[in-house]
Tab-separated table of C-alpha atoms in Angstrom:
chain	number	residue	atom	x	y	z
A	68	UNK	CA	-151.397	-12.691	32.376
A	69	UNK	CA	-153.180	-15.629	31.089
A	70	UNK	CA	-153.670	-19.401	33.660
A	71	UNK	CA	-152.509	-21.890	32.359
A	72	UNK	CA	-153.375	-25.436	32.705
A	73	UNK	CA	-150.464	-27.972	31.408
A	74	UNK	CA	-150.853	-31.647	31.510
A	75	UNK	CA	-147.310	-33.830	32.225
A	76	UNK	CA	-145.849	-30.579	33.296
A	77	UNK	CA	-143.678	-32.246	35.228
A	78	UNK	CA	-142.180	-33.681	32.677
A	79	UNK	CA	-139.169	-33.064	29.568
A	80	UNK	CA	-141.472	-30.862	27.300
A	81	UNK	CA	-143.767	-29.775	30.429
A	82	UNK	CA	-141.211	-28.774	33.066
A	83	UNK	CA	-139.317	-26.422	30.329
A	84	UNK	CA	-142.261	-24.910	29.196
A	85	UNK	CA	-144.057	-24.012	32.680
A	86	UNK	CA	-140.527	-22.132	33.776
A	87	UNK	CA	-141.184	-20.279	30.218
A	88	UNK	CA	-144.503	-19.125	30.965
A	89	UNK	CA	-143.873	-18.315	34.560
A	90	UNK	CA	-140.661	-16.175	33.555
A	91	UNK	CA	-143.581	-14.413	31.021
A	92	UNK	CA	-145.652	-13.614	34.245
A	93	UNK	CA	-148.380	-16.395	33.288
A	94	UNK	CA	-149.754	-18.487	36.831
A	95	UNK	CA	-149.280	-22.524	36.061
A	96	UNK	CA	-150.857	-25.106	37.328
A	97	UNK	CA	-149.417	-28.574	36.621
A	98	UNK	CA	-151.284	-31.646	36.490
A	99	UNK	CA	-149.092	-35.023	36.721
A	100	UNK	CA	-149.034	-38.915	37.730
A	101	UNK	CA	-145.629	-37.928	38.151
A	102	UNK	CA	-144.493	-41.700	36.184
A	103	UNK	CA	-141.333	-43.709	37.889
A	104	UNK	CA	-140.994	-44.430	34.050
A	105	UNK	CA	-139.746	-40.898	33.477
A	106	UNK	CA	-139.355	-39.422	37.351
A	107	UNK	CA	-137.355	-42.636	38.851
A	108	UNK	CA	-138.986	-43.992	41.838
A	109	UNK	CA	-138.441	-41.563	44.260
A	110	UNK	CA	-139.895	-38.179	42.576
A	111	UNK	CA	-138.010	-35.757	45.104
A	112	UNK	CA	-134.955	-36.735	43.468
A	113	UNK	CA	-136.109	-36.415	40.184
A	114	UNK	CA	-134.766	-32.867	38.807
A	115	UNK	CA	-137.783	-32.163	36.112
A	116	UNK	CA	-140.401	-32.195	39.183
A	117	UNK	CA	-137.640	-29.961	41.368
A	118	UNK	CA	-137.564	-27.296	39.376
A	119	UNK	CA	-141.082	-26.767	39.127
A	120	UNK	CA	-142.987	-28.055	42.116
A	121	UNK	CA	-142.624	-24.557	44.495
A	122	UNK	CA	-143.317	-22.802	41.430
A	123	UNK	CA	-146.565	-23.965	40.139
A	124	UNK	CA	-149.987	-24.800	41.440
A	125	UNK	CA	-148.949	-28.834	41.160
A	126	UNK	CA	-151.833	-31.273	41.478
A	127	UNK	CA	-150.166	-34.810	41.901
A	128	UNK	CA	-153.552	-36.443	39.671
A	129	UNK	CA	-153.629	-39.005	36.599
A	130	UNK	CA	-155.778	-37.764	33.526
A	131	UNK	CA	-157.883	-40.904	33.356
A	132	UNK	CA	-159.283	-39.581	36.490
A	133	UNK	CA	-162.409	-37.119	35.889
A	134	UNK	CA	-162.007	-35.655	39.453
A	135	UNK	CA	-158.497	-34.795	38.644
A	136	UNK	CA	-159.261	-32.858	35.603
A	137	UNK	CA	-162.043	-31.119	37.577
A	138	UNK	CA	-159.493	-30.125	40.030
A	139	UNK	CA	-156.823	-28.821	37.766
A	140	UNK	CA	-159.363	-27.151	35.176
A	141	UNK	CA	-160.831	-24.811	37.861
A	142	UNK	CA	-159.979	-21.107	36.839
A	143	UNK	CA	-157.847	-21.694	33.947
A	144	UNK	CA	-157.992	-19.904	30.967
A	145	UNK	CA	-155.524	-22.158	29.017
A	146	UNK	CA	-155.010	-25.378	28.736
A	147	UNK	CA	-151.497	-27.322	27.061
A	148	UNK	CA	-152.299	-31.363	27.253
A	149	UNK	CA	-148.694	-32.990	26.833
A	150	UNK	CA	-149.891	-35.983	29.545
A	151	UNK	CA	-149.847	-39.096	27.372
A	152	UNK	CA	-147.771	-42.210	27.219
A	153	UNK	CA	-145.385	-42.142	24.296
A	154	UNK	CA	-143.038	-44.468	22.738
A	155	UNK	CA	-143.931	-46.547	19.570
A	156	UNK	CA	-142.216	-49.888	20.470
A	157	UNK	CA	-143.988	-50.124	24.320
A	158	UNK	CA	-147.334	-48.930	22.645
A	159	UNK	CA	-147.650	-52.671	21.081
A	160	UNK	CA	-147.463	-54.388	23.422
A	161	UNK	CA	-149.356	-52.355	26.260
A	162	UNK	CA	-152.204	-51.226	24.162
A	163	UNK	CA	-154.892	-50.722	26.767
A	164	UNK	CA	-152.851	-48.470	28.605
A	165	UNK	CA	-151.855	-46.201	25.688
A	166	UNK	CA	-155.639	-46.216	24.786
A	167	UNK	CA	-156.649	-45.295	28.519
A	168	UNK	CA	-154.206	-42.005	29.074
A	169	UNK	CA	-154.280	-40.910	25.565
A	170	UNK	CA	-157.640	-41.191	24.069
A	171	UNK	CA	-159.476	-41.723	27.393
A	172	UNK	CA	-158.091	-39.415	29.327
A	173	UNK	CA	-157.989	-36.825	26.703
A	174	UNK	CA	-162.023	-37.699	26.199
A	175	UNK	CA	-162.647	-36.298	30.444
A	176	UNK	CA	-160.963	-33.097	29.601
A	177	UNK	CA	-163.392	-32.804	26.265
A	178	UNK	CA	-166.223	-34.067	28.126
A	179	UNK	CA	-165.932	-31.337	31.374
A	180	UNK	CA	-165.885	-28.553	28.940
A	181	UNK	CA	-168.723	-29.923	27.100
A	182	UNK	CA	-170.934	-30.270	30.560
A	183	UNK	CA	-169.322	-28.087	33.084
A	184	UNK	CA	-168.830	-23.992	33.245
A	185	UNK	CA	-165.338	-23.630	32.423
A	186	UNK	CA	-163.360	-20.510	31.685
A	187	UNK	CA	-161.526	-22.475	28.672
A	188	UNK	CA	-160.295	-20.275	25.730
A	189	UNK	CA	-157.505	-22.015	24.445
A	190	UNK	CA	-156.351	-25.901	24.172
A	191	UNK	CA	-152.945	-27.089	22.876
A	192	UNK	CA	-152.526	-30.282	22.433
A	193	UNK	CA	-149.230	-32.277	21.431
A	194	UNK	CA	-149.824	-34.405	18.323
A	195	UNK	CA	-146.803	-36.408	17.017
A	196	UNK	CA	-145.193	-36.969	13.791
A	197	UNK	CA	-145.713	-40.879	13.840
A	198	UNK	CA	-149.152	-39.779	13.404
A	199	UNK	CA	-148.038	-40.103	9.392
A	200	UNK	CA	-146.185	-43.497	9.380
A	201	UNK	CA	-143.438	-43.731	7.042
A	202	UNK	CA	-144.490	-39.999	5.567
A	203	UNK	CA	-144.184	-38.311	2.189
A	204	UNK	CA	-141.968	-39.746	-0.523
A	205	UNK	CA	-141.177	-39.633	-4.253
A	206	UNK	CA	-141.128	-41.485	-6.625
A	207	UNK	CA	-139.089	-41.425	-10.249
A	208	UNK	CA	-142.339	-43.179	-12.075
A	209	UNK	CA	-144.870	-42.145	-9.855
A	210	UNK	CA	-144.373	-38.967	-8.400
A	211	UNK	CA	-145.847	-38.300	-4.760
A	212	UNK	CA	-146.309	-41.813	-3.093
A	213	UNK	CA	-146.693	-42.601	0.336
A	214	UNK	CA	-145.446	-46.066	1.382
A	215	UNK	CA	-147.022	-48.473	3.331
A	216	UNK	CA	-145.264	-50.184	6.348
A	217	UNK	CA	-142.235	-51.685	4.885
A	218	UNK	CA	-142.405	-55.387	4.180
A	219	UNK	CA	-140.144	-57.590	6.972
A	220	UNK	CA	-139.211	-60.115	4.290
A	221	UNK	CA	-137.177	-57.064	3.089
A	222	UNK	CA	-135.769	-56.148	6.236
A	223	UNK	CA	-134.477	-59.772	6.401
A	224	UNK	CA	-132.731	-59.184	3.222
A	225	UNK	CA	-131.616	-56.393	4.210
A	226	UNK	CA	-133.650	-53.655	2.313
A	227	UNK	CA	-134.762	-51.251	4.241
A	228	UNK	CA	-135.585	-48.193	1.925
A	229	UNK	CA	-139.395	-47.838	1.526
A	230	UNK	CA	-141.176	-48.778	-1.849
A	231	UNK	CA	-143.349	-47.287	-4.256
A	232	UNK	CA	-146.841	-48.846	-4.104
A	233	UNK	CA	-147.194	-49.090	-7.898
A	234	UNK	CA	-144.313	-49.794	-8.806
A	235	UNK	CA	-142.275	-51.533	-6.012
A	236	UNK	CA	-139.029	-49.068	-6.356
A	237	UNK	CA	-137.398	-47.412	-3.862
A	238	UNK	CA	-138.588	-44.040	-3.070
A	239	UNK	CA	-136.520	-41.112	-2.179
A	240	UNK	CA	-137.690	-38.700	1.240
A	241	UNK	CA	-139.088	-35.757	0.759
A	242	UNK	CA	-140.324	-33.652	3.508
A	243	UNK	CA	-143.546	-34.443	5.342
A	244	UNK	CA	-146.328	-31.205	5.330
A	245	UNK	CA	-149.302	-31.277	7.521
A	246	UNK	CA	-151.527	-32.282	4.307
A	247	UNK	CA	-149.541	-35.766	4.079
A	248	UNK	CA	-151.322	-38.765	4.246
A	249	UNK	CA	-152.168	-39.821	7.658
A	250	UNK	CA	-151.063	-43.972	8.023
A	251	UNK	CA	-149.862	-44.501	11.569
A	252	UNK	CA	-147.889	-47.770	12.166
A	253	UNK	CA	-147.698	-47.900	15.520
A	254	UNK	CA	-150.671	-47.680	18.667
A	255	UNK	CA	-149.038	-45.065	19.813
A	256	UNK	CA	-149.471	-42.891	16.540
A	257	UNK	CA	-152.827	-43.878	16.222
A	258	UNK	CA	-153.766	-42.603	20.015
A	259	UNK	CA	-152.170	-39.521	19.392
A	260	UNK	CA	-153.900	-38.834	15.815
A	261	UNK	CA	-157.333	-39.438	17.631
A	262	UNK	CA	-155.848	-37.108	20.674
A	263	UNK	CA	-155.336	-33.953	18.278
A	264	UNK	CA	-158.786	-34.741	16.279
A	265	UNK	CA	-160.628	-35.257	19.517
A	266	UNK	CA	-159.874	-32.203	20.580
A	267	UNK	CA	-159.868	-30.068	17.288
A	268	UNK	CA	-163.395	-31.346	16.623
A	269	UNK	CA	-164.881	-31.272	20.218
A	270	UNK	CA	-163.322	-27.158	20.992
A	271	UNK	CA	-164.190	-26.039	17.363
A	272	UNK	CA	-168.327	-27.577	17.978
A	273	UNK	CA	-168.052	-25.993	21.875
A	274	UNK	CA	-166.530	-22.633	20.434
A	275	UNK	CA	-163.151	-23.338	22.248
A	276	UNK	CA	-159.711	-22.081	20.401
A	277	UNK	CA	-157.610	-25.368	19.621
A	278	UNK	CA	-154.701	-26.724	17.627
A	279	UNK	CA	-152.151	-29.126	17.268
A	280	UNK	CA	-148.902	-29.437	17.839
A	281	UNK	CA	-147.106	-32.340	15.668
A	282	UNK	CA	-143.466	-32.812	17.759
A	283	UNK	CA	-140.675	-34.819	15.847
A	284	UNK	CA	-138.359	-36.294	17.771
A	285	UNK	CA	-137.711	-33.320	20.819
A	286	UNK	CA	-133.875	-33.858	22.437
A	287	UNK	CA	-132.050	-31.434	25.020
A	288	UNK	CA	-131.406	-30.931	28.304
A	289	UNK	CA	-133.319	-32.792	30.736
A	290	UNK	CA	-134.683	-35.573	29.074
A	291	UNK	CA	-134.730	-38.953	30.621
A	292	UNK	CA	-131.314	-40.784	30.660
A	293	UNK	CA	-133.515	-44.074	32.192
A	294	UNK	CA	-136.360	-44.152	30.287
A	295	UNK	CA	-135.270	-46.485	27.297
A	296	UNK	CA	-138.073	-45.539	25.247
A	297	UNK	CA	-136.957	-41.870	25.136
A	298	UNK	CA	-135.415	-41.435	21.986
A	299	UNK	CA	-131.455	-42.653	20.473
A	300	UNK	CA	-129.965	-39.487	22.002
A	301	UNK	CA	-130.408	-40.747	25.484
A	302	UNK	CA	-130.490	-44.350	24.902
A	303	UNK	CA	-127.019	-44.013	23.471
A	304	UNK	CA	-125.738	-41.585	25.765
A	305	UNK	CA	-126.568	-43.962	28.682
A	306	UNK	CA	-125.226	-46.859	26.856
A	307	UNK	CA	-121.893	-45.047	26.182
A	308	UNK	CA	-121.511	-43.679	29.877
A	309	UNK	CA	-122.134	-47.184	31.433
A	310	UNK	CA	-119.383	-48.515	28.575
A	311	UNK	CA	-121.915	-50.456	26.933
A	312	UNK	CA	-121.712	-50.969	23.130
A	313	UNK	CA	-124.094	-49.674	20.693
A	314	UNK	CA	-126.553	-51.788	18.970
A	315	UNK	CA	-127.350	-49.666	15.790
A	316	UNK	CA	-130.683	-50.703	13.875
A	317	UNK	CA	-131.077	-51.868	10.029
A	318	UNK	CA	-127.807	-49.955	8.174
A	319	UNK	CA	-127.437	-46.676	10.350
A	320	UNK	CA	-128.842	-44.789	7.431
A	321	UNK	CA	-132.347	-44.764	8.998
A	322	UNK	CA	-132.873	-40.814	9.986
A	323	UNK	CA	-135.152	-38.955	11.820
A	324	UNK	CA	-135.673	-34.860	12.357
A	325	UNK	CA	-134.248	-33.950	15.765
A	326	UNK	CA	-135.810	-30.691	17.027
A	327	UNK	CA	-134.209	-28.838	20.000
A	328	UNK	CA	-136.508	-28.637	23.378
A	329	UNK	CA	-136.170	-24.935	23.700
A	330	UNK	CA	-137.180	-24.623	20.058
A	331	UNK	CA	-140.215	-26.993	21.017
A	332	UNK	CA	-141.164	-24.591	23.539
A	333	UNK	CA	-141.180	-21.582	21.755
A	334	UNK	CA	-143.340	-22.835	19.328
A	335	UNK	CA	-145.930	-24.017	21.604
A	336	UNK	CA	-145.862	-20.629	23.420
A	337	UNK	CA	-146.447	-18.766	19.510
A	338	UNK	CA	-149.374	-21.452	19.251
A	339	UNK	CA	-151.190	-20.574	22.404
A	340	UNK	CA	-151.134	-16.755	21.673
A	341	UNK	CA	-151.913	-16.613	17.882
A	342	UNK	CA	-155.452	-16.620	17.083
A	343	UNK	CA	-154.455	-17.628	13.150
A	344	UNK	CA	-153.397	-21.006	14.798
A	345	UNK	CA	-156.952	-22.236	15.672
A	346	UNK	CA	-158.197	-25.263	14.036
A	347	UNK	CA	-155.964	-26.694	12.538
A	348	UNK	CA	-152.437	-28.600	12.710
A	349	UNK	CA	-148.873	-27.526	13.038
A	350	UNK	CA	-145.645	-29.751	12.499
A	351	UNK	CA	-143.255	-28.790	14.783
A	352	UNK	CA	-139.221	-29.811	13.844
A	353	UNK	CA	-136.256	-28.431	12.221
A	354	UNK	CA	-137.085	-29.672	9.042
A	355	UNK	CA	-133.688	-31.352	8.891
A	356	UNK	CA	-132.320	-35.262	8.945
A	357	UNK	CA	-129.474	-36.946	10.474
A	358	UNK	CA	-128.964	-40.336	10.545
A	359	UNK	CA	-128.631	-42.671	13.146
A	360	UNK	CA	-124.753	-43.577	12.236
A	361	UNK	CA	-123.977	-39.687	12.242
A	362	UNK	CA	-125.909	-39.446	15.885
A	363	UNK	CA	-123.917	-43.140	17.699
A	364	UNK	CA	-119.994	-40.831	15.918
A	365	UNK	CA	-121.355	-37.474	17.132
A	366	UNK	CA	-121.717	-39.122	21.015
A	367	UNK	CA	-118.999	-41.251	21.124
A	368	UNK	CA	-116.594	-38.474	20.274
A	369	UNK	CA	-118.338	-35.767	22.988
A	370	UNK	CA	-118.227	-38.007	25.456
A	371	UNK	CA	-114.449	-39.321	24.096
A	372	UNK	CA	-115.336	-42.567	24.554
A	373	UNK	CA	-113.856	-45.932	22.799
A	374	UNK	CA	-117.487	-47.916	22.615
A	375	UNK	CA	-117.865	-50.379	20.383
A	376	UNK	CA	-120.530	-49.065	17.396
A	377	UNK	CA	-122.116	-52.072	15.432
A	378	UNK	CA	-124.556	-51.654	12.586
A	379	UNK	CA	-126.181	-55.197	13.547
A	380	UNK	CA	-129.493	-55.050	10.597
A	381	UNK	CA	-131.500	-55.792	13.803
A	382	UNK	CA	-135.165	-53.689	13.325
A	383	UNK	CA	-138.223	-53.041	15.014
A	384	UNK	CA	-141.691	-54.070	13.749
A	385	UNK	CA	-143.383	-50.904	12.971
A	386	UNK	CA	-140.372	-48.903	12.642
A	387	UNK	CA	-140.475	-46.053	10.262
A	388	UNK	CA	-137.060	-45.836	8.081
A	389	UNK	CA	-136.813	-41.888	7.652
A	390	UNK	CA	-138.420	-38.448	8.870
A	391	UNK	CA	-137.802	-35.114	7.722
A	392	UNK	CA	-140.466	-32.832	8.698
A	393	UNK	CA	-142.126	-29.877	6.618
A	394	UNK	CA	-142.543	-27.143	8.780
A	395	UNK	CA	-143.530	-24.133	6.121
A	396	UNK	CA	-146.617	-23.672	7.506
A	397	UNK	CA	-145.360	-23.290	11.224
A	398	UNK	CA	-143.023	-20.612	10.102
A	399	UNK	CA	-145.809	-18.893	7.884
A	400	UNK	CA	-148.682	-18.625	10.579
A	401	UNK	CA	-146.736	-19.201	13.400
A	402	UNK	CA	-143.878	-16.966	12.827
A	403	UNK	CA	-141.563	-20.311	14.125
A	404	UNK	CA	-137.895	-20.803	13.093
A	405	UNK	CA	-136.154	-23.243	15.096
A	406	UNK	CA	-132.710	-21.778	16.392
A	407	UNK	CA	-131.006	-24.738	17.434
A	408	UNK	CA	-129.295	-26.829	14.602
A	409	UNK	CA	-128.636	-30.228	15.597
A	410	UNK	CA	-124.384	-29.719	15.642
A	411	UNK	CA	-125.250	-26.890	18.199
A	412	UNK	CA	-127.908	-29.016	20.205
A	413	UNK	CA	-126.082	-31.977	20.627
A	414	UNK	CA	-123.002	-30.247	22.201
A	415	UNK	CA	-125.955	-28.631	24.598
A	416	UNK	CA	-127.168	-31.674	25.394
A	417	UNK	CA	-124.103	-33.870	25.871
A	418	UNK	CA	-122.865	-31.198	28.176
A	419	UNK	CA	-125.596	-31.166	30.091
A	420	UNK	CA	-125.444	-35.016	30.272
A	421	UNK	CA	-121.524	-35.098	31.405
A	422	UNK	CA	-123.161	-33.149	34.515
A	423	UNK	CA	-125.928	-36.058	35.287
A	424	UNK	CA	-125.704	-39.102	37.694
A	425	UNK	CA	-124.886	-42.368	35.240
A	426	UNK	CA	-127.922	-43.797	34.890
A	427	UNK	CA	-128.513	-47.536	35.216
A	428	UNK	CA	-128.849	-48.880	31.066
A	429	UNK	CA	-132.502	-50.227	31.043
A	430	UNK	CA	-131.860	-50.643	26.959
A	431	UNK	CA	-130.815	-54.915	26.889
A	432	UNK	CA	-134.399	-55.307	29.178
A	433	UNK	CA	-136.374	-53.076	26.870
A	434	UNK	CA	-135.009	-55.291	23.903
A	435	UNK	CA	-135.613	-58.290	25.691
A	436	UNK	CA	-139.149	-57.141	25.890
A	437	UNK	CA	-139.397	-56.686	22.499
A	438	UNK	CA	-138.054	-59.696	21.287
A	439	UNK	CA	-140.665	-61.959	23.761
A	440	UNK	CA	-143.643	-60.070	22.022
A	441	UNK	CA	-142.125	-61.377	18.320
A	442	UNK	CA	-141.586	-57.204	17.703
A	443	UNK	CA	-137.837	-57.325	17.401
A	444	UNK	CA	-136.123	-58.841	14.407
């Protein structure tokens, strides 16, 4: 029986994997601001702190705080740092604050193990896959390119594919490995690419086990039907539930590699308890793509609804146009394999939805917001 230490356990990723480790006989301690972002403003209602809070040792504490790290790191053997403010369209316009909990806060944990006696053996920390921008495509000309932030006069147009930067043709996806270049377009992938390097670099000089987890985009039960800067699943859901239409970006054909929560879970669990994991940097998906057209007809038929679905060519500045993640090397060392195809997931999720409250549709504001910094076209 291992303590564990997991930042944001309160929240989607968190709350799922503390029950995990508690049902393995490990004692948790959670550390979260508990955020009316995710939580809703009055936490006792909100179901991911419910189902943890008389489980766990739960310190209500923010991780830009150094006394609430020293607090929560007390006795632990193990730590999992999820806390970190995520969403690529919010990041740019509330940069400080994305700086603040991700790099800052992740510097007070570094900096307490570096000064303080500590019982540390083990740090986890959740890396994304914007960390890689638009990721790993090919070229017919030019082999192996990897394009930079697509040009908005083309988005105008209408031409969203990326290009080749010799030869200005459109690429074709290929699946992003761990050894892709790293070209973040977004604050929030930069934070989280100095998050997993921080820590790598800081445990490996203090002789501390670490690694990285690189999440695509996580979906399942219990993620935020408010939060409009969750992810499509549960923007749309909410959208279709309050019989709103659906605002589809660029063509539709934009995709991204949905990986199931409990398959999220179990990989993080293989990654705290494999010593051939240290160092080094995992993607974490299905390594599978679905575009966003195939996601807006998969909802609107489970929830039988008669929504409106327009492809508008609307797009976000910064926006990456696919994602399909490599995840060899997860299965190799980490003996992963997700088990929960997206056709399967999404009937998990929606029926889990059809269960929830209707949520009030935050998406038009978050647009709104958008649009008033100049990053919505």
């Amino acid at each position: 029986m291992e303590n564990v230490l997991i930042t944001g356990g309160a929240g989607f990723i968190g709350s799922k994997l503390t029950l995990s480790l508690i049902e393995k006989g490990h004692k948790v301690t959670v550390l979260d601001n508990l955020s009316p972002q995710i939580h809703g403003e009055d936490v006792n209602l909100s179901p991911l702190y419910k189902s943890i809070k008389d489980k766990v040792n739960f310190i209500h504490g923010d991780v830009r705080n150094l006394s609430d790290w020293t607090k929560a790191i007390v006795n632990q053997h193990i730590i999992v740092h999820l806390a970190a403010e995520t969403g690529t369209g919010q990041s740019m316009y509330e940069i400080s604050k994305y700086v603040e909990v991700n790099i800052s806060g992740t510097s007070h944990l570094l900096d307490y193990m570096a000064n303080e006696p500590h019982q540390i053996k083990k740090v986890v920390v959740a890396s994304s896959r914007a960390i890689y921008g638009e990721g790993k495509y090919q070229c017919e000309a030019h082999g192996i390119v990897f394009p930079e932030t697509r040009n908005e006069k083309d988005m105008v147009s209408g031409q969203f594919e990326p290009t080749c930067t010799s030869c200005s043709k459109i690429v074709s996806l290929v699946a992003t490995d761990e050894e892709s270049k790293i070209n973040p377009c977004s604050i929030y992938g930069i934070t989280k690419y100095n998050q997993e390097q921080m820590v790598l670099v800081a445990c490996k000089s203090l002789g501390i086990d670490a690694c990285a987890l690189r999440f695509q985009n996580v979906y399942g039960p219990g993620q935020s039907l408010s939060n409009p800067y969750t992810g499509i699943l549960s923007i749309f859901s909410t959208r279709i539930l309050n019989n709103n239409p659906i605002n589809i970006f660029e063509d539709g054909l934009e995709s991204r590699d949905f990986v199931y929560i409990d398959d999220v879970v179990d990989a993080t669990i293989l990654a705290m308890f494999n010593t051939n994991a240290n160092d080094t940097s995992f993607n974490i998906g299905s390594g599978k793509s679905t575009d966003v057209n195939t996601v807006a007809k998969l909802l609107k038929g489970a929830y039988n609804s008669d929504i409106d679905i327009k492809v508008s060519g609307d797009f976000r500045v910064g926006d990456i146009r696919h994602n399909k993640a490599d995840i060899y090397k997860a299965k190799r060392v980490l003996n992963f394999e997700p088990k929960i195809m997206f056709e399967q997931g999404i009937k998990l999720f929606t029926t889990w939805v059809k269960k929830q409250e209707i949520q009030k549709d935050n998406f038009d504001q978050s647009i709104k917001d958008l649009k008033l910094k100049g990053l919505m076209k």
